[in-house]
Every structure is written in C-alpha cells, then in structure tokens.
Short mmCIF file of C-alpha atoms in Angstrom, two decimals:
data_model
loop_
_atom_site.label_atom_id
_atom_site.label_comp_id
_atom_site.label_asym_id
_atom_site.label_seq_id
_atom_site.Cartn_x
_atom_site.Cartn_y
_atom_site.Cartn_z
CA MET A 1 64.51 118.47 110.34
CA SER A 2 66.23 115.67 108.40
CA LYS A 3 68.44 113.17 110.17
CA SER A 4 71.54 114.26 108.24
CA HIS A 5 71.06 117.84 109.47
CA GLU A 6 70.56 116.57 113.01
CA ILE A 7 73.82 114.59 112.84
CA LEU A 8 75.66 117.60 111.41
CA SER A 9 74.33 119.96 114.06
CA THR A 10 75.37 117.47 116.76
CA LEU A 11 78.90 117.16 115.34
CA SER A 12 79.34 120.92 114.83
CA SER A 13 77.71 122.32 117.95
CA PRO A 14 78.33 126.08 118.31
CA GLY A 15 79.32 125.46 121.91
CA GLY A 16 82.34 123.47 120.73
CA VAL A 17 81.16 120.24 122.42
CA VAL A 18 79.61 117.12 120.86
CA ASN A 19 76.87 115.44 122.91
CA LEU A 20 78.01 111.84 122.59
CA TRP A 21 74.85 110.27 124.02
CA LYS A 22 72.81 112.06 121.40
CA LEU A 23 75.27 110.92 118.74
CA ARG A 24 74.98 107.32 119.94
CA GLU A 25 71.20 107.61 119.84
CA LEU A 26 71.40 108.71 116.19
CA GLY A 27 73.72 105.81 115.37
CA LEU A 28 71.29 103.24 116.77
CA THR A 29 68.16 104.52 115.03
CA SER A 30 67.14 103.79 111.45
CA GLY A 31 69.88 104.47 108.88
CA GLY A 32 72.62 105.05 111.44
CA PHE A 33 75.01 107.79 110.34
CA LEU A 34 73.65 107.55 106.78
CA ASN A 35 76.81 107.99 104.66
CA SER A 36 80.60 107.81 104.66
CA GLU A 37 81.11 111.56 105.10
CA LEU A 38 79.12 111.65 108.34
CA ARG A 39 80.53 108.34 109.54
CA VAL A 40 84.13 109.58 109.37
CA SER A 41 83.39 112.34 111.90
CA ALA A 42 80.95 110.33 114.02
CA TRP A 43 83.20 107.26 114.38
CA ALA A 44 86.21 109.40 115.29
CA LYS A 45 84.22 111.23 117.97
CA LEU A 46 82.82 108.03 119.45
CA LEU A 47 86.34 106.61 119.76
CA HIS A 48 87.92 109.90 120.88
CA THR A 49 90.36 109.95 117.98
CA SER A 50 91.24 112.77 115.63
CA LYS A 51 93.63 113.55 112.80
CA PHE A 52 95.05 116.24 115.11
CA ASP A 53 96.17 113.63 117.66
CA VAL A 54 99.93 113.25 117.93
CA ASP A 55 100.92 109.62 117.35
CA HIS A 56 103.51 108.76 120.01
CA ASP A 57 105.37 105.68 118.83
CA ASP A 58 106.90 104.34 122.03
CA CYS A 59 108.07 101.01 120.58
CA ASN A 60 111.59 100.92 122.01
CA PRO A 61 113.27 98.90 120.72
CA PRO A 62 111.24 99.10 117.48
CA TYR A 63 108.91 96.14 117.03
CA THR A 64 108.60 94.46 113.65
CA ASN A 65 106.06 91.91 112.45
CA SER A 66 107.24 88.38 111.64
CA GLU A 67 107.49 87.19 108.05
CA ALA A 68 104.72 84.65 108.70
CA VAL A 69 102.30 87.38 109.83
CA ILE A 70 103.18 89.63 106.89
CA SER A 71 102.66 86.76 104.45
CA GLN A 72 99.29 85.81 105.99
CA VAL A 73 98.04 89.41 105.90
CA GLN A 74 99.05 89.84 102.27
CA ARG A 75 97.31 86.61 101.24
CA ASP A 76 94.07 87.65 102.96
CA VAL A 77 94.23 91.17 101.52
CA GLU A 78 94.66 89.81 97.98
CA ARG A 79 91.31 88.07 98.40
CA SER A 80 89.63 91.30 99.54
CA LEU A 81 87.87 92.31 96.33
CA TRP A 82 84.24 92.57 97.43
CA HIS A 83 85.19 95.13 100.09
CA PHE A 84 85.90 97.69 97.40
CA ASP A 85 82.50 97.57 95.73
CA ASP A 86 82.72 101.27 94.76
CA TYR A 87 84.79 100.00 91.82
CA THR A 88 82.79 98.05 89.25
CA PRO A 89 85.00 95.79 87.14
CA PRO A 90 84.48 96.43 83.40
CA LYS A 91 83.78 93.48 81.12
CA PHE A 92 87.05 92.34 79.60
CA ASP A 93 88.06 89.36 77.46
CA PRO A 94 91.75 88.60 78.10
CA GLN A 95 91.79 86.34 75.03
CA SER A 96 91.06 89.31 72.80
CA PRO A 97 94.01 91.75 72.65
CA ASN A 98 91.85 94.35 70.90
CA SER A 99 89.19 94.42 73.61
CA LYS A 100 87.63 97.88 73.97
CA ASN A 101 87.66 97.69 77.75
CA LYS A 102 91.31 96.72 78.09
CA LYS A 103 92.40 100.14 79.37
CA ALA A 104 89.37 100.43 81.64
CA HIS A 105 90.13 97.02 83.12
CA GLN A 106 93.77 97.98 83.66
CA LYS A 107 92.65 101.15 85.45
CA TYR A 108 90.27 99.13 87.62
CA THR A 109 93.03 96.66 88.52
CA LYS A 110 95.38 99.53 89.39
CA LYS A 111 92.81 101.08 91.76
CA ILE A 112 92.15 97.76 93.48
CA LYS A 113 95.88 97.12 93.94
CA ALA A 114 96.33 100.60 95.45
CA LYS A 115 93.47 99.99 97.90
CA GLN A 116 94.85 96.59 98.84
CA LYS A 117 98.30 98.03 99.47
CA ILE A 118 96.86 100.67 101.84
CA LEU A 119 94.83 97.97 103.60
CA SER A 120 97.92 95.81 104.10
CA VAL A 121 99.95 98.74 105.47
CA VAL A 122 97.17 99.70 107.92
CA ILE A 123 96.76 96.15 109.28
CA LEU A 124 100.50 95.62 109.72
CA GLU A 125 100.87 98.98 111.47
CA VAL A 126 98.10 98.09 113.94
CA LEU A 127 99.86 94.80 114.69
CA ARG A 128 103.23 96.53 115.03
CA LYS A 129 101.81 99.04 117.51
CA GLY A 130 100.50 96.09 119.53
CA LYS A 131 104.14 95.08 120.23
CA GLY A 132 103.46 91.37 119.88
CA LYS A 133 100.45 91.34 122.21
CA THR A 134 97.98 92.03 119.39
CA HIS A 135 97.69 89.00 117.12
CA TYR A 136 96.23 88.85 113.63
CA PHE A 137 93.28 86.57 112.89
CA GLN A 138 91.65 85.73 109.58
CA GLY A 139 88.70 88.08 109.46
CA PHE A 140 90.44 91.16 110.81
CA HIS A 141 91.08 92.17 107.20
CA ASP A 142 87.28 92.22 106.72
CA ILE A 143 86.94 94.71 109.58
CA ALA A 144 89.86 96.84 108.39
CA SER A 145 88.48 96.87 104.85
CA ILE A 146 85.18 98.40 105.97
CA PHE A 147 86.97 101.10 107.93
CA ILE A 148 89.43 102.00 105.16
CA SER A 149 86.67 101.98 102.51
CA THR A 150 84.55 104.31 104.65
CA ILE A 151 87.20 106.63 106.06
CA SER A 152 89.67 106.74 103.11
CA ASP A 153 92.39 108.01 105.47
CA ALA A 154 95.08 105.48 106.37
CA SER A 155 96.37 107.39 109.40
CA LEU A 156 92.96 107.90 111.02
CA THR A 157 91.93 104.32 110.20
CA THR A 158 95.07 103.01 111.90
CA LYS A 159 94.32 105.01 115.08
CA ILE A 160 90.73 103.76 115.17
CA LEU A 161 91.63 100.13 114.54
CA PHE A 162 94.40 100.15 117.12
CA LYS A 163 92.04 101.52 119.78
CA LEU A 164 89.45 98.87 118.92
CA SER A 165 92.13 96.15 118.99
CA GLN A 166 92.84 97.11 122.62
CA ASN A 167 89.16 97.06 123.59
CA ASN A 168 86.30 95.57 121.52
CA PHE A 169 88.52 93.10 119.62
CA LYS A 170 90.99 92.39 122.42
CA ASP A 171 89.66 88.85 123.01
CA SER A 172 89.70 88.06 119.30
CA MET A 173 93.24 89.40 118.89
CA SER A 174 94.76 87.47 121.78
CA SER A 175 97.07 84.52 121.11
CA ASP A 176 94.11 82.14 120.70
CA PHE A 177 90.29 82.08 120.70
CA THR A 178 89.94 80.70 124.24
CA ASN A 179 88.39 83.88 125.65
CA ILE A 180 86.02 84.52 122.77
CA SER A 181 84.93 80.86 122.83
CA LEU A 182 84.14 81.12 126.54
CA ALA A 183 82.14 84.29 125.91
CA LEU A 184 80.04 82.53 123.25
CA ARG A 185 79.43 79.41 125.34
CA THR A 186 78.32 81.37 128.42
CA THR A 187 76.01 83.86 126.67
CA ILE A 188 74.42 82.73 123.40
CA PHE A 189 72.58 79.57 124.47
CA PRO A 190 71.41 80.97 127.84
CA LEU A 191 69.96 83.98 126.00
CA ILE A 192 68.27 81.82 123.34
CA SER A 193 66.88 79.58 126.11
CA HIS A 194 65.39 82.64 127.81
CA PHE A 195 63.82 84.22 124.72
CA ASP A 196 62.88 81.08 122.72
CA PRO A 197 62.88 77.83 124.77
CA GLU A 198 61.49 75.72 121.90
CA LEU A 199 64.21 76.75 119.46
CA HIS A 200 66.88 76.29 122.13
CA ALA A 201 65.70 72.72 122.87
CA PHE A 202 65.85 71.85 119.16
CA ILE A 203 69.39 73.24 118.74
CA LYS A 204 70.62 71.46 121.87
CA GLU A 205 69.16 68.17 120.64
CA SER A 206 71.29 68.45 117.49
CA SER A 207 74.47 68.80 119.64
CA VAL A 208 75.41 72.03 117.86
CA GLU A 209 77.77 74.34 119.78
CA PRO A 210 77.45 78.16 119.50
CA PHE A 211 80.61 78.40 117.36
CA PHE A 212 78.48 78.84 114.23
CA ALA A 213 78.27 82.50 115.36
CA LEU A 214 82.03 82.96 115.78
CA SER A 215 82.61 84.82 112.50
CA TRP A 216 79.58 87.05 113.21
CA ILE A 217 81.01 88.21 116.52
CA ILE A 218 84.72 88.52 115.76
CA THR A 219 84.16 90.45 112.48
CA TRP A 220 81.05 92.41 113.52
CA PHE A 221 79.13 90.48 110.82
CA SER A 222 81.25 92.02 108.03
CA HIS A 223 82.61 88.64 106.86
CA ASP A 224 79.10 87.23 106.38
CA ILE A 225 77.28 90.34 105.15
CA ARG A 226 79.71 90.92 102.25
CA ASP A 227 78.38 94.38 101.52
CA VAL A 228 80.29 97.53 102.51
CA LYS A 229 77.30 99.82 103.11
CA THR A 230 75.40 97.28 105.19
CA ALA A 231 78.49 96.34 107.18
CA ALA A 232 79.22 100.04 107.83
CA ARG A 233 75.65 100.42 109.10
CA MET A 234 76.27 97.60 111.58
CA PHE A 235 79.54 99.23 112.62
CA ASP A 236 77.52 102.36 113.51
CA VAL A 237 75.60 100.22 115.97
CA PHE A 238 78.55 98.41 117.53
CA LEU A 239 80.50 101.65 118.03
CA CYS A 240 77.47 103.03 119.90
CA SER A 241 76.94 100.08 122.22
CA HIS A 242 78.44 97.60 124.67
CA ALA A 243 81.16 95.21 123.52
CA LEU A 244 78.70 92.33 124.05
CA PHE A 245 76.02 93.89 121.84
CA PRO A 246 77.03 91.84 118.74
CA ILE A 247 76.01 88.75 120.76
CA TYR A 248 72.58 90.25 121.44
CA VAL A 249 72.23 91.00 117.70
CA ALA A 250 73.21 87.39 116.92
CA VAL A 251 70.54 86.09 119.31
CA ALA A 252 67.98 88.46 117.77
CA MET A 253 68.87 87.07 114.32
CA ILE A 254 68.52 83.45 115.43
CA CYS A 255 65.23 84.02 117.25
CA HIS A 256 63.57 86.08 114.51
CA GLU A 257 60.30 84.49 113.36
CA LYS A 258 61.49 83.76 109.82
CA ASN A 259 64.91 82.51 110.81
CA ARG A 260 63.66 80.23 113.58
CA MET A 261 61.36 78.56 111.05
CA VAL A 262 64.35 77.97 108.77
CA VAL A 263 66.19 76.21 111.60
CA LEU A 264 63.18 74.24 112.85
CA GLY A 265 62.30 73.31 109.28
CA VAL A 266 65.42 71.27 108.49
CA GLU A 267 64.80 67.72 107.32
CA GLU A 268 66.36 66.15 110.38
CA CYS A 269 67.49 67.39 113.79
CA GLU A 270 71.07 66.44 113.04
CA PHE A 271 74.34 68.32 113.65
CA SER A 272 75.39 69.13 110.08
CA MET A 273 71.91 70.22 108.93
CA VAL A 274 71.20 72.43 111.92
CA HIS A 275 74.71 73.91 111.87
CA SER A 276 74.40 74.68 108.15
CA ALA A 277 70.99 76.33 108.66
CA LEU A 278 72.28 78.50 111.51
CA SER A 279 75.48 79.49 109.67
CA GLY A 280 73.49 80.62 106.63
CA LEU A 281 71.09 82.94 108.50
CA PRO A 282 72.93 86.16 107.46
CA ARG A 283 71.91 85.37 103.86
CA ASN A 284 68.30 85.99 104.91
CA MET A 285 69.07 89.60 105.83
CA ALA A 286 68.38 92.51 103.49
CA LYS A 287 71.32 94.64 102.38
CA ILE A 288 71.15 98.42 102.28
CA GLY A 289 69.05 99.45 99.28
CA GLU A 290 67.27 96.12 98.88
CA CYS A 291 63.49 96.53 98.81
CA GLY A 292 60.70 93.98 98.98
CA GLY A 293 61.11 90.24 99.13
CA ASP A 294 61.18 88.04 102.20
CA LYS A 295 64.49 89.28 103.57
CA ILE A 296 64.72 90.81 107.04
CA ASP A 297 65.78 94.41 107.62
CA TYR A 298 68.79 94.71 109.93
CA GLN A 299 67.09 97.56 111.78
CA VAL A 300 64.49 95.06 112.99
CA LEU A 301 67.30 93.01 114.57
CA ILE A 302 68.95 96.11 116.06
CA ASP A 303 65.72 97.24 117.72
CA ARG A 304 65.03 93.75 119.01
CA ALA A 305 68.59 93.43 120.36
CA VAL A 306 68.07 96.70 122.27
CA GLU A 307 64.95 95.16 123.84
CA TYR A 308 66.92 92.02 124.72
CA ILE A 309 69.72 93.93 126.41
CA ARG A 310 67.15 96.03 128.26
CA GLU A 311 65.55 92.87 129.66
CA ILE A 312 68.81 90.99 130.28
CA PRO A 313 71.60 93.59 130.63
CA PRO A 314 75.22 92.39 130.80
CA ARG A 315 75.26 92.56 134.59
CA LYS A 316 72.56 89.83 134.72
CA LEU A 317 74.29 87.41 132.35
CA ARG A 318 76.09 85.62 135.16
CA GLU A 319 72.83 85.06 137.04
CA LEU A 320 71.23 83.82 133.82
CA GLY A 321 74.16 81.49 133.18
CA GLU A 322 74.04 79.97 136.67
CA LYS A 323 70.39 79.04 136.19
CA TYR A 324 70.87 77.79 132.63
CA ASN A 325 70.15 74.10 132.04
CA LYS A 326 70.48 73.11 135.73
CA GLY A 327 73.91 74.64 136.18
CA GLU A 328 75.43 73.12 133.04
CA ILE A 329 77.90 75.98 132.49
CA LYS A 330 78.81 76.88 136.09
CA VAL A 331 82.34 75.57 135.57
CA LEU A 332 82.69 77.75 132.48
CA LEU A 333 81.46 80.80 134.42
CA GLU A 334 84.18 80.22 137.00
CA GLU A 335 86.73 80.04 134.19
CA VAL A 336 85.38 83.32 132.81
CA GLU A 337 86.16 84.99 136.14
CA VAL A 338 89.72 83.67 136.11
CA LYS A 339 90.36 84.65 132.49
CA GLY A 340 89.00 88.20 132.83
CA ILE A 341 87.41 88.29 129.38
CA ALA A 342 87.64 91.83 127.95
CA MET A 343 84.14 91.77 126.43
CA MET A 344 82.67 91.22 129.89
CA GLN A 345 84.60 94.00 131.61
CA PRO A 346 83.09 97.46 132.16
CA PRO A 347 83.39 99.55 128.99
CA PRO A 348 86.40 101.89 128.75
CA ASP A 349 85.94 105.49 129.86
CA TYR A 350 85.75 106.89 126.32
CA ALA A 351 82.90 104.50 125.42
CA VAL A 352 80.51 106.02 127.97
CA GLN A 353 81.86 109.57 128.08
CA ALA A 354 79.19 112.23 127.72
CA GLU A 355 80.89 114.81 125.50
CA VAL A 356 83.96 115.62 123.44
CA ALA A 357 85.29 118.64 121.55
CA THR A 358 84.02 119.36 118.02
CA ASP A 359 86.36 119.33 115.02
CA TRP A 360 86.26 123.11 114.64
CA LYS A 361 87.24 123.49 118.29
CA LEU A 362 90.15 121.07 117.83
CA LEU A 363 91.18 122.92 114.67
CA GLU A 364 91.17 126.21 116.56
CA GLU A 365 93.27 124.72 119.37
CA ASN A 366 95.67 123.20 116.86
CA ARG A 367 96.09 126.55 115.09
CA VAL A 368 96.79 128.37 118.35
CA ARG A 369 99.22 125.65 119.44
CA ASN A 370 101.14 125.84 116.15
CA ASN A 371 101.28 129.65 116.30
CA ASN A 372 102.74 129.49 119.79
CA LYS A 373 105.37 126.98 118.71
CA LYS A 374 106.70 129.11 115.81
CA PRO A 375 106.35 132.80 116.68
CA LYS A 376 109.45 133.85 114.70
CA GLU A 377 108.24 132.28 111.46
CA ARG A 378 104.85 133.88 111.92
CA LYS A 379 106.53 137.28 112.49
CA SER A 380 108.66 137.07 109.35
CA ARG A 381 105.73 136.03 107.19
CA SER A 382 103.63 138.87 108.58
CA ILE A 383 106.34 141.47 107.89
CA GLY A 384 106.89 140.08 104.41
CA ARG A 385 103.23 140.59 103.56
CA ARG A 386 103.31 144.18 104.79
CA ARG A 387 106.36 144.93 102.68
CA SER A 388 104.61 143.59 99.61
CA VAL A 389 101.97 146.26 100.10
CA LYS A 390 104.17 149.15 101.34
CA THR A 391 107.71 150.00 100.28
CA THR A 392 108.68 150.96 103.84
CA PRO A 393 108.54 148.64 106.84
CA ALA A 394 105.57 149.09 109.13
CA PRO A 395 106.49 151.03 112.29
CA ASN A 396 106.56 149.22 115.64
CA SER A 397 106.35 145.87 113.88
CA SER A 398 108.09 144.14 116.76
CA ILE A 399 105.60 145.62 119.21
CA SER A 400 102.62 144.48 117.16
CA THR A 401 104.13 141.02 116.80
CA SER A 402 104.72 140.60 120.50
CA THR A 403 101.20 141.81 121.16
CA SER A 404 99.74 139.24 118.79
CA THR A 405 101.89 136.54 120.38
CA SER A 406 100.64 137.36 123.85
CA THR A 407 97.10 137.48 122.53
CA SER A 408 97.42 134.02 121.02
CA THR A 409 98.88 132.78 124.30
CA SER A 410 95.92 134.06 126.24
CA THR A 411 93.60 132.63 123.60
CA SER A 412 95.26 129.25 124.01
CA THR A 413 94.77 129.43 127.77
CA SER A 414 91.11 130.33 127.51
CA THR A 415 90.53 127.74 124.81
CA SER A 416 92.04 124.91 126.81
CA THR A 417 90.05 126.03 129.84
CA SER A 418 86.78 125.98 127.93
CA LEU A 419 87.44 122.53 126.48
CA LYS A 420 87.08 120.56 129.69
CA THR A 421 85.04 117.45 129.00
CA THR A 422 83.15 115.31 131.43
CA THR A 423 85.44 112.57 132.69
CA SER A 424 84.69 110.10 135.41
CA PRO A 425 87.08 108.13 137.62
CA LYS A 426 88.32 104.94 136.02
CA SER A 427 86.01 101.99 136.41
CA LYS A 428 87.21 99.17 138.63
CA ILE A 429 88.25 96.04 136.82
CA LYS A 430 85.35 93.71 137.53
CA LEU A 431 83.40 91.37 135.36
CA ARG A 432 80.88 93.29 133.31
CA PHE A 433 78.02 91.01 134.29
CA GLU A 434 78.96 91.44 137.96
CA ASN A 435 79.16 95.23 138.01
CA ASP A 436 77.29 97.16 135.36
CA ASP A 437 77.16 100.51 137.17
CA ALA A 438 80.64 101.74 136.24
CA THR A 439 79.45 104.69 134.16
CA LYS A 440 79.57 108.47 134.11
CA GLU A 441 77.82 110.60 136.69
CA ASN A 442 75.41 112.08 134.20
CA ASN A 443 74.25 108.63 133.07
CA ASN A 444 71.42 109.01 135.60
CA ASP A 445 69.79 111.40 133.13
CA GLU A 446 66.88 109.60 131.47
CA SER A 447 67.56 111.25 128.11
CA PHE A 448 68.95 109.10 125.27
CA SER A 449 67.90 105.90 127.08
CA HIS A 450 67.92 103.98 123.76
CA SER A 451 71.69 104.38 123.45
CA LYS A 452 72.27 103.92 127.19
CA THR A 453 70.26 100.70 127.09
CA ALA A 454 72.61 99.42 124.36
CA PHE A 455 75.41 99.86 126.91
CA GLY A 456 73.30 98.17 129.57
CA VAL A 457 73.15 101.32 131.71
CA GLY A 458 69.51 102.35 131.39
CA ASN A 459 66.15 100.65 131.58
CA THR A 460 63.79 103.59 131.11
CA PRO A 461 61.98 103.60 127.75
CA PRO A 462 62.76 106.65 125.59
CA ARG A 463 60.41 109.61 125.87
CA PRO A 464 60.05 111.48 122.56
CA ALA A 465 60.19 115.27 122.89
CA PRO A 466 57.60 117.50 121.20
CA ALA A 467 58.50 118.63 117.68
CA ALA A 468 58.69 122.29 118.71
CA THR A 469 61.11 121.45 121.51
CA LEU A 470 63.39 119.65 119.06
CA MET A 471 63.28 122.34 116.37
CA MET A 472 64.12 125.45 118.41
CA PRO A 473 67.56 124.36 119.71
CA THR A 474 68.44 123.20 116.21
CA LEU A 475 67.55 126.55 114.63
CA VAL A 476 69.48 128.40 117.31
CA ALA A 477 72.46 126.06 116.82
CA LEU A 478 72.47 126.62 113.06
CA ILE A 479 72.32 130.41 113.50
CA PHE A 480 75.19 130.37 116.01
CA THR A 481 77.21 128.02 113.79
CA ALA A 482 76.84 130.36 110.80
CA GLY A 483 77.87 133.30 112.96
CA ALA A 484 80.86 131.41 114.35
CA ILE A 485 82.05 130.47 110.84
CA ALA A 486 81.70 134.06 109.63
CA PHE A 487 83.61 135.34 112.66
CA GLN A 488 86.33 132.73 112.18
CA HIS A 489 86.86 133.74 108.51
CA HIS A 490 86.94 137.42 109.55
CA TYR A 491 89.45 136.67 112.33
CA ASN A 492 91.67 134.62 110.01
CA TYR A 493 91.61 137.39 107.37
CA ASN A 494 92.62 140.10 109.87
CA THR A 495 95.34 137.87 111.36
CA THR A 496 96.76 137.24 107.90
CA LEU A 497 96.92 140.96 107.14
#
C-alpha cells in the first residue's frame, strides 16, 4: 500500500474519526504528507481547524492594525517572490516594446500581485485577531507564504496561522525576542555539548552565541531554505511534534558529520568566521527533488532529531542546563521560570489529542445543522420540485415535511453523540522541562512511538507490524468508505426528491 493511500485512508476513516497519532507518524516519516492536496487536510486536522468552523470575531471594540505595522507587512510581502515558485517568470526585455513574451510577463506579474495581496490580507487579519498582543516580526511573512502557497484558501490559512501565533510562535510574536533568546541560550549549547563536546568547545572558544540559529527557529527554517516544497515538508514535521522540536533539528544540523567539518575547518577560530560557517549550514541541505551531490537530506536530520529528543526529552532540559559548563546558565534557567516561555510549557490539548472527526463527518453534521436551521426553506424547495413533476400538489406534504424535519433532528442528535473525541483535562501550567507527563490517557499505548517521541512523551522504539496486519484494516476501510460514499449519494438523491 502506497503512503498516499495510507494518508487518505487515515483522513477518511469509515468510522468518521481520524487517528491523529497515526497521522503524526506519517508526517514524520520520509516524504511527510507528500503533496499540497494531502497537506491541506492533514494540517487542518492536526490543528483542529476546519472550513466549517464558525469564526467568532469578538474584537469589541474592533481592533485595527497601526499604519506602521501595515507598512512593514506590505514592504516584506513585496519582497516575497521566491515563495511563489509555482509561477516561472518568462524571459522579457523591457527595452524591446515588441517582445514576444510581453503579455506572458504581464500575466505573470498579475498573478504574483494577486498572491501578494492575499498574503498581506492574511497576515494583517492574524495580527488584528491578536488584539495588539500578537506582534509582527520580519520572517512571519515567510511562514505565512508557505501556508498560503500550500493551502490556497485565505480563510483556512488565517485560522491556522492565528492558532499557531497563540501557541508555537507565541514567543516569537511577543513584543520582543527576550523569551525566544532565553530559549536558545538555555537549550542549543547544552544539547551540542552533550552530543558533540569537541564541536561545542570549538564554538565556545570563538565566543559565538546561539543567535545564528534565530531565523531557523522563528521561521521553521523557511527563511533559510527558500524552497516552498522543502519548507512545507519541514512544516509537516513541526506540526507533528513538540514546540521545541525545531531546536532539536537545528542541533542535528550543526552536529551532522559534514556540517561539523565545515565549522571545524574554518581558517581561524574567530567569531566572524565561525558565525558565518554556522549561519550558512542550511545551504548544505538538499531541497526536495535534488538528487546526488554532497548535500544532506533533511530526512536524515529529522530522524536524528527524533533520536536526540528520545535521549534528552524536553522534561530533562532543565537538568541538562544546570549541569552545563559548571552551572554557567543557572541564572538564565531561573529567568526562564519567571518568564514562563511558551515553547517550554506543556503542549496545548489539541497538539496531543488522539482523534478528531473526518471531513465527511463534519460535512454531514454541517448539512444536518443547516437543514435544522431553515426548515421552511427546505419545505418550499421540496414542494416546488414535486410540482415541477406533477401538476397537482402532493397529498400530505406538510406531514411528510414534518416527518423529515424530525428525522433530521434525530439524525443530528445521533451524529453529535457519535462524534465524541478523546479529550483530557487541561494540562497544568508548568515548565515543559519540569513536567513532561501532561498528555492524554491513551498516550500510554506503545503504538506510534515515533510521533510520541517527537512530543517527548514516549521512549519505546517503534515496533513495525507485519505486512498482513497492516493490509487487512486498510482493505476493510476502503470497502467501508466506498459503501459509505454510495449510501451518502443515495441518501442525498432521495432527500432531494
């Protein structure tokens, strides 16, 4: 069974429930969610968002962005050309008015401008919904560009970005970078010291601070990768893992055999040379579709980062920091406690929830809900169709209408009853590296340990199931899905008549 079919069967389970741990496992393994079509559904499920969600705008009084913020966003968006790499600019000589590609170039420019306008609107709406507590930073447009290029739906992209701005990017979108700087200074060097003492000693000798990795962390590597498909692949990973996982990926990149030789091979152990070598490491990574050469596959870093977080999960970072370099950062660790850095808090409930409703289940609920809201309109449309077939009104039409209304009401009740998802009590607000056990009850299950390790909640190595065991549920799921679709079309046809 191909991976695309496995992702599809997970997203469209005949039981009406998506197994989120399985989905996270698929996002972490080679290729991630493979393409934009699958990513749209997978990302929305992982973040518990949907186009059917009602957007409650509770900004009262209405909040508006300042002119300075609007101007900054527009300037950054105008520079966002590489994000839209699905448009290839045609060759055009502006000095030649009779250029053959003049119209093609104008069409290209028009498409880019339209994309940039949508991007600007999405970013400003996310900031507006933040009511002044969510601040823009240069690099957020890189993140938003990847989402809008992949999803191609401004409304859904806005919902996803706003949720991330309140969780994964909360430290980056505060009034300053104090929190994110503390997170870097208390994690990156202690981790490098643990996994590669020689490289750590060399970097420390050059007096380089870990801020060379700032753009990697705050933009999920999208600013440095500069390739939409590769950046989207990394987004698969970060949406399936702990908020600190980008730091583990950064450490895996620095400590990789080829990259460490680049850093150790500089002419002199001096600040500017070492900092330049470290900052340029993303250029050594292979983009999606690149084959051969000496570049490093990102999947190698992802797998290694999973091993790192398995060995040193977030709950052990404080202990590691206290031992680091004879207590050098103990004062910073105390400041971390006072600040309450979001990255180091337990993940939000949705991030470790076990299951969520499928799209077809949400669509069915939405249809029933709309039918219950407008019974009179439904009745008039139904009678109108009957009259188009017969010259005389159908007898007992009011009785049949009331019957269908009561039926839809009971259907709504049964549907909402069957859609109960596994929800745990809210995690207590403690530092993530102090308490790493704030997870769901069914996290004790040893299945999908690869994805649970990426959240720092499992240490058991994954146990592959036999091929026959994997195939049978899939075949049964596909058969049930086909039957459910056929029944749904039949039900819709009869309801229409």
